Coordinates of C-alpha atoms in Angstrom, one line a residue:
N1 CA 6.2 5.5 -31.8
Q2 CA 3.6 3.4 -34.6
T3 CA 3.0 4.1 -37.9
C4 CA -0.2 2.9 -40.6
T5 CA -1.3 3.2 -43.9
D6 CA -4.1 4.3 -45.0
C7 CA -4.6 5.1 -41.4
A8 CA -8.9 6.6 -41.8
G9 CA -10.7 5.3 -39.4
R10 CA -7.8 3.0 -37.9
I11 CA -7.5 2.9 -33.6
L12 CA -4.1 3.0 -32.5
N13 CA -3.1 1.9 -28.9
W14 CA -0.2 3.2 -26.6
T15 CA 0.8 0.2 -23.6
I16 CA 3.6 1.8 -22.0
T17 CA 4.3 -0.4 -18.8
T18 CA 7.9 1.0 -17.6
F19 CA 6.3 3.7 -15.1
G20 CA 7.8 4.0 -11.5
C21 CA 6.6 5.9 -9.0
S22 CA 8.7 9.3 -9.6
D23 CA 6.0 9.7 -12.3
I24 CA 3.2 9.3 -9.9
G25 CA 1.2 13.2 -11.0
D26 CA -0.9 13.8 -14.3
W27 CA 0.8 13.9 -17.7
E28 CA 0.3 14.7 -21.0
F29 CA 0.3 13.6 -24.1
K30 CA 1.0 14.9 -27.2
F31 CA 0.2 13.7 -31.3
N32 CA 2.4 14.7 -34.4
A33 CA 1.4 12.8 -37.6
T34 CA 2.4 13.6 -40.4
D35 CA 2.4 11.8 -43.8
L36 CA 4.3 10.9 -46.9
Q37 CA 4.5 13.9 -48.9
G38 CA 5.6 15.6 -45.4
Y39 CA 2.7 17.3 -43.8
N40 CA 2.4 17.0 -40.5
N41 CA -0.1 18.3 -37.4
T42 CA 0.3 18.4 -33.7
A43 CA -2.3 18.5 -31.2
W44 CA -1.6 18.7 -27.4
A45 CA -2.5 20.8 -24.7
S46 CA -0.2 23.1 -24.7
G47 CA -0.5 23.7 -28.2
A48 CA -1.3 27.6 -29.6
T49 CA -4.8 26.0 -30.7
N50 CA -5.4 23.4 -27.6
E51 CA -7.3 21.6 -29.2
C52 CA -6.8 17.0 -27.6
V53 CA -7.9 13.3 -28.9
D54 CA -9.7 13.7 -25.7
G55 CA -11.1 16.9 -25.6
E56 CA -12.4 16.6 -21.8
T57 CA -9.0 16.8 -19.7
D58 CA -6.8 18.5 -22.5
C59 CA -4.3 15.3 -23.5
V60 CA -4.1 14.8 -19.8
F61 CA -3.3 11.8 -17.9
T62 CA -3.2 10.7 -14.5
I63 CA -0.3 7.9 -13.2
D64 CA -1.6 7.5 -9.6
K65 CA -0.4 4.9 -6.7
N66 CA -0.2 1.1 -6.9
N67 CA -2.9 -1.2 -5.0
V68 CA -1.5 -3.3 -2.9
N69 CA -3.1 -6.3 -0.8
L70 CA -1.8 -7.4 2.6
T71 CA -2.4 -10.5 3.4
V72 CA -1.5 -12.0 6.8
T73 CA 0.4 -15.4 6.4
G74 CA 1.5 -15.9 10.7
G75 CA 0.3 -14.8 14.0
N76 CA -3.4 -15.5 13.3
G77 CA -4.9 -17.0 16.3
S78 CA -1.0 -17.0 18.3
T79 CA -0.6 -16.7 21.4
A80 CA 1.4 -13.8 23.2
T81 CA 3.0 -13.9 27.3
L82 CA 5.6 -11.7 28.9
L83 CA 8.6 -13.7 28.0
T84 CA 7.4 -15.4 24.3
P85 CA 6.2 -12.6 22.4
A86 CA 3.6 -13.3 19.6
Q87 CA 5.6 -12.8 16.1
F88 CA 2.9 -11.8 13.4
Q89 CA 3.3 -11.4 9.4
I90 CA 2.6 -10.4 6.1
Q91 CA 2.9 -10.3 2.9
A92 CA 2.2 -7.3 0.7
Y93 CA 1.0 -7.8 -2.8
D94 CA 1.3 -5.6 -5.6
L95 CA -1.7 -6.1 -7.4
T96 CA -1.5 -3.7 -10.0
K97 CA 2.3 -4.9 -10.8
G98 CA 0.4 -8.2 -10.0
N99 CA 3.0 -9.9 -8.3
T100 CA 5.0 -9.6 -4.8
N101 CA 8.0 -7.3 -6.3
I102 CA 7.8 -4.2 -4.3
S103 CA 8.5 -0.8 -5.3
E104 CA 9.7 1.0 -2.1
T105 CA 10.4 -0.7 1.5
L106 CA 6.9 -0.5 3.1
T107 CA 5.8 1.1 6.6
V108 CA 3.4 -1.2 7.9
D109 CA 2.2 -0.4 10.9
Y110 CA 0.4 -3.1 13.5
D111 CA -2.4 -2.3 16.0
V112 CA -3.9 -4.7 18.6
S113 CA -7.9 -4.7 21.0
T114 CA -7.8 -3.7 24.9
T115 CA -11.0 -5.9 24.6
S116 CA -12.3 -8.2 22.7
N117 CA -13.4 -6.6 19.4
G118 CA -11.4 -3.2 20.0
P119 CA -10.8 0.0 20.8
F120 CA -7.7 -0.9 19.2
S121 CA -4.1 0.8 20.3
N122 CA -1.0 1.0 17.7
I123 CA 1.8 -1.5 19.1
G124 CA 4.5 -1.1 16.5
D125 CA 5.5 -0.7 13.1
N126 CA 8.1 -3.0 10.5
T127 CA 9.6 -2.6 7.3
T128 CA 8.9 -5.0 4.4
N129 CA 11.7 -6.5 2.6
T130 CA 12.4 -6.4 -1.0
T131 CA 9.7 -9.1 -2.2
G132 CA 7.2 -7.5 0.3
F133 CA 7.6 -9.8 3.6
N134 CA 7.6 -8.4 6.7
N135 CA 8.1 -9.7 10.5
F136 CA 6.3 -7.8 14.4
Y137 CA 7.0 -8.8 17.3
F138 CA 3.9 -8.3 20.0
D139 CA 5.0 -8.0 23.1
P140 CA 2.1 -7.7 25.1
T141 CA 2.7 -5.9 28.1
G142 CA 0.4 -3.1 29.7
F143 CA -2.4 -5.6 27.8
T144 CA -4.6 -7.5 30.4
S145 CA -5.9 -11.5 29.0
G146 CA -8.0 -12.6 26.8
T147 CA -8.4 -12.1 23.0
K148 CA -7.4 -9.5 21.0
Q149 CA -7.8 -8.8 17.3
W150 CA -5.2 -6.9 15.3
Y151 CA -4.3 -6.3 12.0
A152 CA -1.6 -4.8 9.9
Y153 CA -1.8 -1.4 7.8
I154 CA 0.3 0.8 5.4
T155 CA -0.9 4.5 5.0
G156 CA 1.5 7.1 3.4
S157 CA 3.3 5.3 1.3
T158 CA 4.6 6.9 -2.2
C159 CA 4.4 4.5 -4.6
Y160 CA 0.8 2.4 -3.1
Q161 CA -2.4 3.5 -2.5
N162 CA -3.2 2.6 2.1
N163 CA -4.5 -0.5 2.4
Q164 CA -4.5 -3.5 5.9
T165 CA -5.7 -6.4 6.4
G166 CA -8.8 -8.1 7.7
N167 CA -7.9 -8.6 11.9
A168 CA -7.0 -11.7 13.0
T169 CA -6.9 -12.9 17.1
V170 CA -4.3 -13.4 19.5
T171 CA -4.4 -15.1 22.8
V172 CA -2.8 -12.7 25.7
S173 CA -1.7 -14.5 28.5
V174 CA 0.0 -12.0 31.7
N175 CA 0.0 -12.7 34.3
N176 CA 0.8 -8.8 36.5
P177 CA 1.0 -9.7 39.5
P178 CA -1.3 -7.6 41.9
T179 CA 0.6 -3.6 42.6
L180 CA -0.1 -2.6 46.5
Q181 CA -0.5 1.0 47.5
N182 CA -0.5 2.6 50.6
E183 CA -1.2 -0.8 53.0
T184 CA -1.1 -1.3 56.3
V185 CA -0.9 -4.8 58.2
N186 CA -2.5 -4.9 61.6
G187 CA -2.2 -1.3 62.4
V188 CA 1.2 -0.7 60.7

């Protein structure tokens, strides 16, 4: 609600920063102007005249999901063995709000390359806490030894746009014993 005197040619702005996840979508706005003599006029998309100040979109505005940045905070350059998994860590940062107070618990997926440069295989997921931190322990069972790449990502969040980290590295060190099948020794 704003009031002005001598309003001809004056621009009024409204800034609202309290939108939440449940507000995401298309909305209409409405203006009602009343002068000191009690004369008034209203414009909104559903009004009788269908007139609106922003003519092109019929008083409709869109609230989008927030942008989020995912940063690797631990596990880059780590080593994973069959006895000691590597710990991958990321931090989610709400770019729209400018802080780490994440509006919803995010499910963060992790992919590791099956060779030094890909293709990638999903190895699991874990959820963030309220300050956007996420830990994941990578068990390299089924992987071969060598340097692999990994990244974390979110998709399908109610409140946040899809995004992913850059690639990080992990050294996989596994000594799988050879498997023998249908072998014979000295004819036996």
